[in-house]
Short mmCIF file of N, CA and C in Angstrom, two decimals:
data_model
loop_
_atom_site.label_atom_id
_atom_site.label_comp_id
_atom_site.label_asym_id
_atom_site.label_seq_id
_atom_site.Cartn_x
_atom_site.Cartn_y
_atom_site.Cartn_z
N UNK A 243 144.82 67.49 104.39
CA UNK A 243 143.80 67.54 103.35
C UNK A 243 142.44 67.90 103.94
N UNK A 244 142.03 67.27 105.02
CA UNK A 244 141.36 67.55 105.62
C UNK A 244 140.61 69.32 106.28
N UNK A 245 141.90 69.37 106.67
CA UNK A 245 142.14 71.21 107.32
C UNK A 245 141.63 71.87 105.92
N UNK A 246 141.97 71.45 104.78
CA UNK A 246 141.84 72.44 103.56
C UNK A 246 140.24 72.47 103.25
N UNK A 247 139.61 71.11 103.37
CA UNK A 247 138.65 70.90 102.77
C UNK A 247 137.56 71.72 103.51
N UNK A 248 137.99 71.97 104.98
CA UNK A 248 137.02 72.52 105.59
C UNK A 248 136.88 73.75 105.84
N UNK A 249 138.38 74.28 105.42
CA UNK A 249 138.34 75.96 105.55
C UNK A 249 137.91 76.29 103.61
N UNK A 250 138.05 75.58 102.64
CA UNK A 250 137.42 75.66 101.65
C UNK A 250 135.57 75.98 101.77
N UNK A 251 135.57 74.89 102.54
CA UNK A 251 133.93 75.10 102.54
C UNK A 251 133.60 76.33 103.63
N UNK A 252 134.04 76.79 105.08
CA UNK A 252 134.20 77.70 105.55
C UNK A 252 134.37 79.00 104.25
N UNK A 253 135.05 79.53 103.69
CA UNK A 253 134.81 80.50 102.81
C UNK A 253 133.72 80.48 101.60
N UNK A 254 133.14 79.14 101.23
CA UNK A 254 132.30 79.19 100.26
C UNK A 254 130.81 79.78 101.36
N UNK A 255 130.99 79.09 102.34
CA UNK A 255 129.87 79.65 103.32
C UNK A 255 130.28 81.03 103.60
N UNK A 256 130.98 81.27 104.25
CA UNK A 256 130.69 83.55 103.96
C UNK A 256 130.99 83.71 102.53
N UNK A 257 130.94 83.80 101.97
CA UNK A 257 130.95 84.34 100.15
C UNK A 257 129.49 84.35 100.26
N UNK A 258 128.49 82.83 100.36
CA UNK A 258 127.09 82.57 100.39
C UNK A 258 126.47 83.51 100.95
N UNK A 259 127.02 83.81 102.69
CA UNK A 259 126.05 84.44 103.62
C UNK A 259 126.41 85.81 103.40
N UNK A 260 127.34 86.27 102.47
CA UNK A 260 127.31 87.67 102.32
C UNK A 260 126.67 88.39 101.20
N UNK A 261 126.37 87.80 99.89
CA UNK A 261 125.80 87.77 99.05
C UNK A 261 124.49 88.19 99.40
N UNK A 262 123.83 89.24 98.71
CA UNK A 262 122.42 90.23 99.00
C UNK A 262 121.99 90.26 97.31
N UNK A 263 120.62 90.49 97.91
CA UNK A 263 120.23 90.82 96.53
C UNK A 263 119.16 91.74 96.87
N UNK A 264 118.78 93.12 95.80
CA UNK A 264 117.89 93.96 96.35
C UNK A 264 116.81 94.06 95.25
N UNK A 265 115.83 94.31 95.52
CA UNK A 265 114.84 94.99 95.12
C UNK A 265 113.43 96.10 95.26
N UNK A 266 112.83 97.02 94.49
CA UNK A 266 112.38 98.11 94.64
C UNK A 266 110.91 97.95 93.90
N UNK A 267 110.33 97.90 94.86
CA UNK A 267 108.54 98.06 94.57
C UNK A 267 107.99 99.45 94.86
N UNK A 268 107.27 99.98 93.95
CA UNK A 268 107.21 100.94 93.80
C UNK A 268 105.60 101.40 93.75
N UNK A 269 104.90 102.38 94.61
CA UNK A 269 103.38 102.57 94.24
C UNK A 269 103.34 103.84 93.61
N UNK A 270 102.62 104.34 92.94
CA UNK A 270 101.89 105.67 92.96
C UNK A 270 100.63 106.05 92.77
N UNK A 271 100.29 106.68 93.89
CA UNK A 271 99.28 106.97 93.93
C UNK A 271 98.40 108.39 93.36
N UNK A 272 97.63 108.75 92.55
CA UNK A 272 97.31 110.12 92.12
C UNK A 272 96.61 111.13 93.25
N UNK A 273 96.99 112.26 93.10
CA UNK A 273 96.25 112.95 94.17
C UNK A 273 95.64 114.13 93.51
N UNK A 274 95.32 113.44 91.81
CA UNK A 274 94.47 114.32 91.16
C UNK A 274 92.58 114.54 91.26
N UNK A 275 92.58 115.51 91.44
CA UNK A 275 90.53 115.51 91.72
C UNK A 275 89.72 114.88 91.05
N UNK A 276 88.66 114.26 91.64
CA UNK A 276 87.55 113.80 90.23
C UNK A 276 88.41 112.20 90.37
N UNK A 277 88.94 112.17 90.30
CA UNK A 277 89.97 110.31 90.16
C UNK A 277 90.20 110.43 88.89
N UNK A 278 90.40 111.63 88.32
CA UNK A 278 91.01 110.90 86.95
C UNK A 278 92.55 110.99 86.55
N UNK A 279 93.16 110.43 87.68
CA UNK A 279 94.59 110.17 87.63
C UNK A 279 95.00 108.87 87.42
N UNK A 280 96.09 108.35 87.48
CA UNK A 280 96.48 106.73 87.35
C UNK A 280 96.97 106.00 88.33
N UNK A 281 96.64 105.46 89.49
CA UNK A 281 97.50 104.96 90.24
C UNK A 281 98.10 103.63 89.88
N UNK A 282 99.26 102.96 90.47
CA UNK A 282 99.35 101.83 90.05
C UNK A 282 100.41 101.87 91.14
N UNK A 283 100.91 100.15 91.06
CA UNK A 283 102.17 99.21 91.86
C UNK A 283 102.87 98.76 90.96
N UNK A 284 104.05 99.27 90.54
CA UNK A 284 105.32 98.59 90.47
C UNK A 284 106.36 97.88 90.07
N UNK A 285 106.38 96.63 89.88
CA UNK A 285 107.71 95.46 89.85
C UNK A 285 108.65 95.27 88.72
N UNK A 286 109.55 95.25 88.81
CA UNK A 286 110.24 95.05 87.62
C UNK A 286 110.48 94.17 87.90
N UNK A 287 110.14 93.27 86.60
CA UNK A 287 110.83 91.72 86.35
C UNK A 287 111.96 91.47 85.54
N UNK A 288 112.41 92.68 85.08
CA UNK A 288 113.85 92.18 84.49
C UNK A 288 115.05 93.37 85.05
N UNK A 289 116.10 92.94 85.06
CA UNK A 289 117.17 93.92 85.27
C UNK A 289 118.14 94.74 84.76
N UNK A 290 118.63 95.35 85.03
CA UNK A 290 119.17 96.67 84.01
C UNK A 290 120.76 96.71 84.76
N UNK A 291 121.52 96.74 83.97
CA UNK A 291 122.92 96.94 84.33
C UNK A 291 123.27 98.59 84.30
N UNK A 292 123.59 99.25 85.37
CA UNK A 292 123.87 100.44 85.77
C UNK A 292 124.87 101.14 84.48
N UNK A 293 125.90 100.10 84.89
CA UNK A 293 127.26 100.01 84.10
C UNK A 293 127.09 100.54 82.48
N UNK A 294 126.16 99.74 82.09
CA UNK A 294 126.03 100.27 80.60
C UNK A 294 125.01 101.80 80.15
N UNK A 295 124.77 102.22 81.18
CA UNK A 295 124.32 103.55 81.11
C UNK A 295 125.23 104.44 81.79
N UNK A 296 126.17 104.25 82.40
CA UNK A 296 127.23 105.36 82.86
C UNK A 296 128.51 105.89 81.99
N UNK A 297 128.33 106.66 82.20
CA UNK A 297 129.76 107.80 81.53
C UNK A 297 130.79 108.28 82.52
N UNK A 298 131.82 108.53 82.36
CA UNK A 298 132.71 109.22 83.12
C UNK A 298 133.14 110.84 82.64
N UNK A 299 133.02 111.53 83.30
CA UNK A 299 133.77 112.70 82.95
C UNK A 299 134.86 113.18 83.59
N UNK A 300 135.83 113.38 82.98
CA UNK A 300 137.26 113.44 83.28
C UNK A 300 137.76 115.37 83.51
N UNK A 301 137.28 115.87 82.78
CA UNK A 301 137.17 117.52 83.16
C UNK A 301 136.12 118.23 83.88
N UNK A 302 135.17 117.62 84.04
CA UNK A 302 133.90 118.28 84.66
C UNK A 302 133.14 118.62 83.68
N UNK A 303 133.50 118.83 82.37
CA UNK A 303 132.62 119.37 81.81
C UNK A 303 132.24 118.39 80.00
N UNK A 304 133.23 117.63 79.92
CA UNK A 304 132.45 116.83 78.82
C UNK A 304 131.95 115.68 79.30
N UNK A 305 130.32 115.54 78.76
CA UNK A 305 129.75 114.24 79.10
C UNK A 305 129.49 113.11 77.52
N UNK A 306 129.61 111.99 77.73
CA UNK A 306 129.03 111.47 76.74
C UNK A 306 127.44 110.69 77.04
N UNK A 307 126.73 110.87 77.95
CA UNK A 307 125.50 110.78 78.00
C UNK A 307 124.53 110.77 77.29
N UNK A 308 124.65 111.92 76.07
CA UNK A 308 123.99 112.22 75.01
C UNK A 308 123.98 111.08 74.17
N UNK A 309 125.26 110.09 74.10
CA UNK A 309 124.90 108.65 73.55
C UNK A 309 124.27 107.72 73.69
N UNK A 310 123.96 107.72 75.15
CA UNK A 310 122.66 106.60 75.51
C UNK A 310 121.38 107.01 75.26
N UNK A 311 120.75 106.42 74.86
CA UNK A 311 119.05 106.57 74.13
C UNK A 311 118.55 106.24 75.42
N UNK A 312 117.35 106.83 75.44
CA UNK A 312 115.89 106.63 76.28
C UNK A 312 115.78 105.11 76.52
N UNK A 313 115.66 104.58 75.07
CA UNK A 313 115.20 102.82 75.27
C UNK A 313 116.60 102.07 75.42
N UNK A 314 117.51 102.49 75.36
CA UNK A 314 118.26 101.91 76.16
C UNK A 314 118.50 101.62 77.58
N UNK A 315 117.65 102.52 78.39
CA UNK A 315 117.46 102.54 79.71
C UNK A 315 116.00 101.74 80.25
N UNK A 316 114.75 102.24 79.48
CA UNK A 316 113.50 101.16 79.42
C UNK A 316 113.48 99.74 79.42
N UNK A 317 112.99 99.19 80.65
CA UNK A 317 112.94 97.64 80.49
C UNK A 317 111.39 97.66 79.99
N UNK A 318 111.18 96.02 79.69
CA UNK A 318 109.87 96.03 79.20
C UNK A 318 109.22 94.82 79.60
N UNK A 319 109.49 94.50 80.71
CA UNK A 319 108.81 93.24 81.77
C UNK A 319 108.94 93.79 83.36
N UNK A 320 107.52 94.41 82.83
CA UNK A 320 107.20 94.91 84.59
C UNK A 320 106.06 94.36 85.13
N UNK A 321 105.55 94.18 86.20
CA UNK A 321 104.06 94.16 86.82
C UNK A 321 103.81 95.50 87.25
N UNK A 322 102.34 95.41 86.23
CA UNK A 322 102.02 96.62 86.91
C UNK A 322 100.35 96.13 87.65
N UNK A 323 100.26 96.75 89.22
CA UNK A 323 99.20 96.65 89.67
C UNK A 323 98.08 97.78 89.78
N UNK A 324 96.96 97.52 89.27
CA UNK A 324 95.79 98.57 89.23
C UNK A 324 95.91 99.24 90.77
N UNK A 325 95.61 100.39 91.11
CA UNK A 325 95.11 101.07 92.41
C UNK A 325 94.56 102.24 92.25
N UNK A 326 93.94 102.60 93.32
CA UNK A 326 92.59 103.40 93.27
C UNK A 326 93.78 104.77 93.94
N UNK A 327 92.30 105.79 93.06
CA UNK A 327 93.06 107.54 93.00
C UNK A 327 92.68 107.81 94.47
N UNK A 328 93.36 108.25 95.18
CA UNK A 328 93.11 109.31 96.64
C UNK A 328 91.86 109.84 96.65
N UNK A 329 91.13 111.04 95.21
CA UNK A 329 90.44 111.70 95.09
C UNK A 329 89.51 111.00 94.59
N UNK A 330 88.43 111.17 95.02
CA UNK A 330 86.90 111.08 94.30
C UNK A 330 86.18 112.69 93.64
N UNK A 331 85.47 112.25 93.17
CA UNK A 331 84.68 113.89 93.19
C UNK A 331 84.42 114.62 94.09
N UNK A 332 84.35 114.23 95.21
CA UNK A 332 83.39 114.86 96.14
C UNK A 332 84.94 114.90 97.68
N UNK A 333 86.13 114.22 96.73
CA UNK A 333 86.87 115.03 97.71
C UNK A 333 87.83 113.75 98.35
N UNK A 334 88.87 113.63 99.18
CA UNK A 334 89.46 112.31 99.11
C UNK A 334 88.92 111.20 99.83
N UNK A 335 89.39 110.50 98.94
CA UNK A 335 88.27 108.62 99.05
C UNK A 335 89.16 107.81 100.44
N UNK A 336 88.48 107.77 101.69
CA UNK A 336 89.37 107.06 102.46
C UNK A 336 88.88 105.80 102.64
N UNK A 337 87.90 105.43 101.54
CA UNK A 337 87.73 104.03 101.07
C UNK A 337 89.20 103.27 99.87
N UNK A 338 89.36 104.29 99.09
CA UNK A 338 90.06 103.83 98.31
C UNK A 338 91.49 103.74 99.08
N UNK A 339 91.67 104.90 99.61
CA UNK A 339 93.58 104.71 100.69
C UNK A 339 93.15 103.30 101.26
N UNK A 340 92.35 102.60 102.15
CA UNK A 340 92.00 101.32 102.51
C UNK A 340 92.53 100.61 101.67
N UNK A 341 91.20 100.58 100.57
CA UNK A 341 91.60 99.75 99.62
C UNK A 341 93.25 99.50 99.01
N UNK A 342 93.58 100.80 98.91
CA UNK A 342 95.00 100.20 98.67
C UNK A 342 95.83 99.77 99.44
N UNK A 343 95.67 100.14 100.74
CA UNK A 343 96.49 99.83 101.62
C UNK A 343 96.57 98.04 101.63
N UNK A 344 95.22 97.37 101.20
CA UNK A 344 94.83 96.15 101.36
C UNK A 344 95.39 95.93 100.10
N UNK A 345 95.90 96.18 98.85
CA UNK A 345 96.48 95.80 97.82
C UNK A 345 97.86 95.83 98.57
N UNK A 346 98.11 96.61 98.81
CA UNK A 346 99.99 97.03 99.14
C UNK A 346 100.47 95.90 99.85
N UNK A 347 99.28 95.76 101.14
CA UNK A 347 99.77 94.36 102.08
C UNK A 347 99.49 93.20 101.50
N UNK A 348 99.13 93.04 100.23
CA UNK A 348 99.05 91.97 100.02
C UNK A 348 99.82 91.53 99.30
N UNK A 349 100.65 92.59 98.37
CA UNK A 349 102.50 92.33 98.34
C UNK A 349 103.36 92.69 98.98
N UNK A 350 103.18 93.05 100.11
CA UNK A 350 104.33 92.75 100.89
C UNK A 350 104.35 91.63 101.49
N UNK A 351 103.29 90.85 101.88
CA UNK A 351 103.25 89.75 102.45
C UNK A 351 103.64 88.73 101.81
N UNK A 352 103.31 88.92 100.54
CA UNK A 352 104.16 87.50 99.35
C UNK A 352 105.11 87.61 98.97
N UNK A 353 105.96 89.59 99.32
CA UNK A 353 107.44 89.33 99.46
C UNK A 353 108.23 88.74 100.42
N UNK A 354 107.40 88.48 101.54
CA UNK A 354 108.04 87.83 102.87
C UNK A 354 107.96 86.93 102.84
N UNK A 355 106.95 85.85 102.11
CA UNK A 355 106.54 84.65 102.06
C UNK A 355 108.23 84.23 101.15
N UNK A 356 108.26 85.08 100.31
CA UNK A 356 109.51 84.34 99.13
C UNK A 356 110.72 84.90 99.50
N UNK A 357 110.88 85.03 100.75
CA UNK A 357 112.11 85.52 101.80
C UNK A 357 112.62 86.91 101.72
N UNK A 358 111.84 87.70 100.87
CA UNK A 358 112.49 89.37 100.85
C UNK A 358 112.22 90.41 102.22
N UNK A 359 113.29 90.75 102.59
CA UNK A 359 113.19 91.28 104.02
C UNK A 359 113.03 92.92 103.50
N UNK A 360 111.67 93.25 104.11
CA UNK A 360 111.67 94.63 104.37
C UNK A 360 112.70 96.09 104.86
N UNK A 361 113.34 96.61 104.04
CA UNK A 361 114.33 97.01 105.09
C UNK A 361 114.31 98.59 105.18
N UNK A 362 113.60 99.09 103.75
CA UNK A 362 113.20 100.62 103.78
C UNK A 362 112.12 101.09 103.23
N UNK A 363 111.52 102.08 103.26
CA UNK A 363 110.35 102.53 102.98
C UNK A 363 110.83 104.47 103.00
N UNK A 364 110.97 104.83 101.48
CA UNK A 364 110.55 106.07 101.68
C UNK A 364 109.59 107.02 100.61
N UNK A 365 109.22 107.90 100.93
CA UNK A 365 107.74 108.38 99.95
C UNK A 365 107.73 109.66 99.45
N UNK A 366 107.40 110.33 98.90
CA UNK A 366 107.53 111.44 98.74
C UNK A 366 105.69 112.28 97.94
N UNK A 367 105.88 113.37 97.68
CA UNK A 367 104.91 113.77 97.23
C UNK A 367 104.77 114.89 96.22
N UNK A 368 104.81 115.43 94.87
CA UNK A 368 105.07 116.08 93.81
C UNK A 368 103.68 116.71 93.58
N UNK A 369 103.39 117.80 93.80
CA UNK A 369 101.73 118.36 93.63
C UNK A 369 102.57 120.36 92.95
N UNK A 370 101.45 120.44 91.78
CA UNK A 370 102.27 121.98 91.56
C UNK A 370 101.86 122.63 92.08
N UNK A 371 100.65 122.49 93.41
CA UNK A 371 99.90 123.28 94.30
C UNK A 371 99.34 124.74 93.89
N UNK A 372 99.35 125.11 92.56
CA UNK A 372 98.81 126.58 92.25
C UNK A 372 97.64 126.76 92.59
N UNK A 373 97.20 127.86 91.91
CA UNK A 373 95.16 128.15 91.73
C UNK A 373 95.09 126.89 91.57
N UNK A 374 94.58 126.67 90.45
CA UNK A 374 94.23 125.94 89.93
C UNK A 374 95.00 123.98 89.76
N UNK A 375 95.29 123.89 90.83
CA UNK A 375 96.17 122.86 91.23
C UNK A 375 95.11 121.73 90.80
N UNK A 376 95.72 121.07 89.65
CA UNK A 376 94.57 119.54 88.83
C UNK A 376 96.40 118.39 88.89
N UNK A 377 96.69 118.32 89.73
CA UNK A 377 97.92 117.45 89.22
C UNK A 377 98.99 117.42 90.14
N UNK A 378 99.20 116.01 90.82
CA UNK A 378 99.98 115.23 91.43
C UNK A 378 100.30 114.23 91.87
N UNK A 379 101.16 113.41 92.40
CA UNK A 379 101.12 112.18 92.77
C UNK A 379 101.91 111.79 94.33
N UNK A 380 101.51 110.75 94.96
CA UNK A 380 102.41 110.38 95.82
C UNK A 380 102.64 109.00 95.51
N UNK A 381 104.55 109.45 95.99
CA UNK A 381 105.24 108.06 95.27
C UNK A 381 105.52 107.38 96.41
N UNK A 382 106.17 106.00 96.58
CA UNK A 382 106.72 105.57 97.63
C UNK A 382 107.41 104.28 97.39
N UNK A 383 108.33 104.07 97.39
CA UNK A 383 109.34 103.29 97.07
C UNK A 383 109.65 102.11 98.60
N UNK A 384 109.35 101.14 98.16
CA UNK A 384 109.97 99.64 99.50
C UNK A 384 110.84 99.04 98.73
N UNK A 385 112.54 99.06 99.57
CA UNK A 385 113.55 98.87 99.43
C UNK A 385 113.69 96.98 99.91
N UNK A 386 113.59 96.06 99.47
CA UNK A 386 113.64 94.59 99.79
C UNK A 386 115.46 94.54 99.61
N UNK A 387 115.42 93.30 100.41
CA UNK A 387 116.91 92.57 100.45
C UNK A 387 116.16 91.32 100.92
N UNK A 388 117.21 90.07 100.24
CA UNK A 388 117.49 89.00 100.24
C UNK A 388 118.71 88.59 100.03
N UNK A 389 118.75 87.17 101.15
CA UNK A 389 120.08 86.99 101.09
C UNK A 389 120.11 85.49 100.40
#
C-alpha cells in the first residue's frame, strides 16, 4: 500500500512539474512623424480557445471559416498601457524610446516578481516607406512561461 501511495504521488508530481502556462505581452510602438500615432502595451486578461475558431479542410479547397465572425475571435478584457510615439516633430524622440523602455521594464519586472519566466522576445517592423511615407509601427511580442 505503501509502494502505491508513493509512486501515486511521484506521478501527481511530474503531471505538476510538467504543466506550463504561456503568455504574450505585446508593445507597439508608432513610427509615425509629428507623434501622432498610438503607441501602447498589451495584456490580455482573458483567454480564447483556439479550438473554437478552427476549421478543417479535407480537399484543400473548401473552408468553413467564413462562419466564424470577427467578434467571435475579440476578447474584451485587456490592459492596455499608454506609451510614447518614436517621432516628435522635429524628428525621433530618444527621450520617449527611454521613456518607454522604463515603462516596458517595469512590466517585465512584475512579470518576474509573479513567477513568469522570460523566454522569447521577437519584433518586427511594418512602415509603407514611399514618398510620402506618414505610417508605421514597431511591434514586439515577449513570449512568458510559467510553470
Amino acid at each position: 500500500m505503501r509502494k502505491i501511495t508513493i509512486l501515486s504521488l511521484m506521478l501527481l508530481a511530474s503531471s505538476i512539474a510538467f504543466a506550463q502556462e504561456y503568455k504574450i505581452i505585446t508593445t507597439v510602438e508608432s513610427i509615425v512623424p509629428l507623434g501622432i500615432g498610438r503607441s501602447r502595451m498589451l495584456d490580455a486578461k482573458e483567454s480564447s480557445d483556439y479550438k473554437n475558431l478552427t476549421t478543417a479542410r479535407v480537399d484543400g479547397k473548401k473552408s468553413d471559416q467564413g462562419d466564424i465572425k470577427r467578434e467571435d475571435i475579440k476578447i474584451n478584457n485587456f490592459e492596455e498601457t499608454k506609451l510614447l510615439n518614436f517621432y516628435s516633430a522635429v524628428g525621433i524622440n530618444f527621450q520617449n524610446i527611454a521613456s518607454n523602455d522604463a515603462v516596458v521594464t517595469s512590466k517585465l519586472n512584475e512579470m518576474a516578481k509573479e513567477g513568469w519566466e522570460l523566454m522569447f522576445v521577437t519584433s518586427g517592423v511594418e512602415s509603407e516607406a514611399g514618398k510620402q511615407d506618414g505610417e508605421g509601427i514597431f511591434i514586439t511580442r515577449y513570449v512568458f512561461k510559467k510553470k
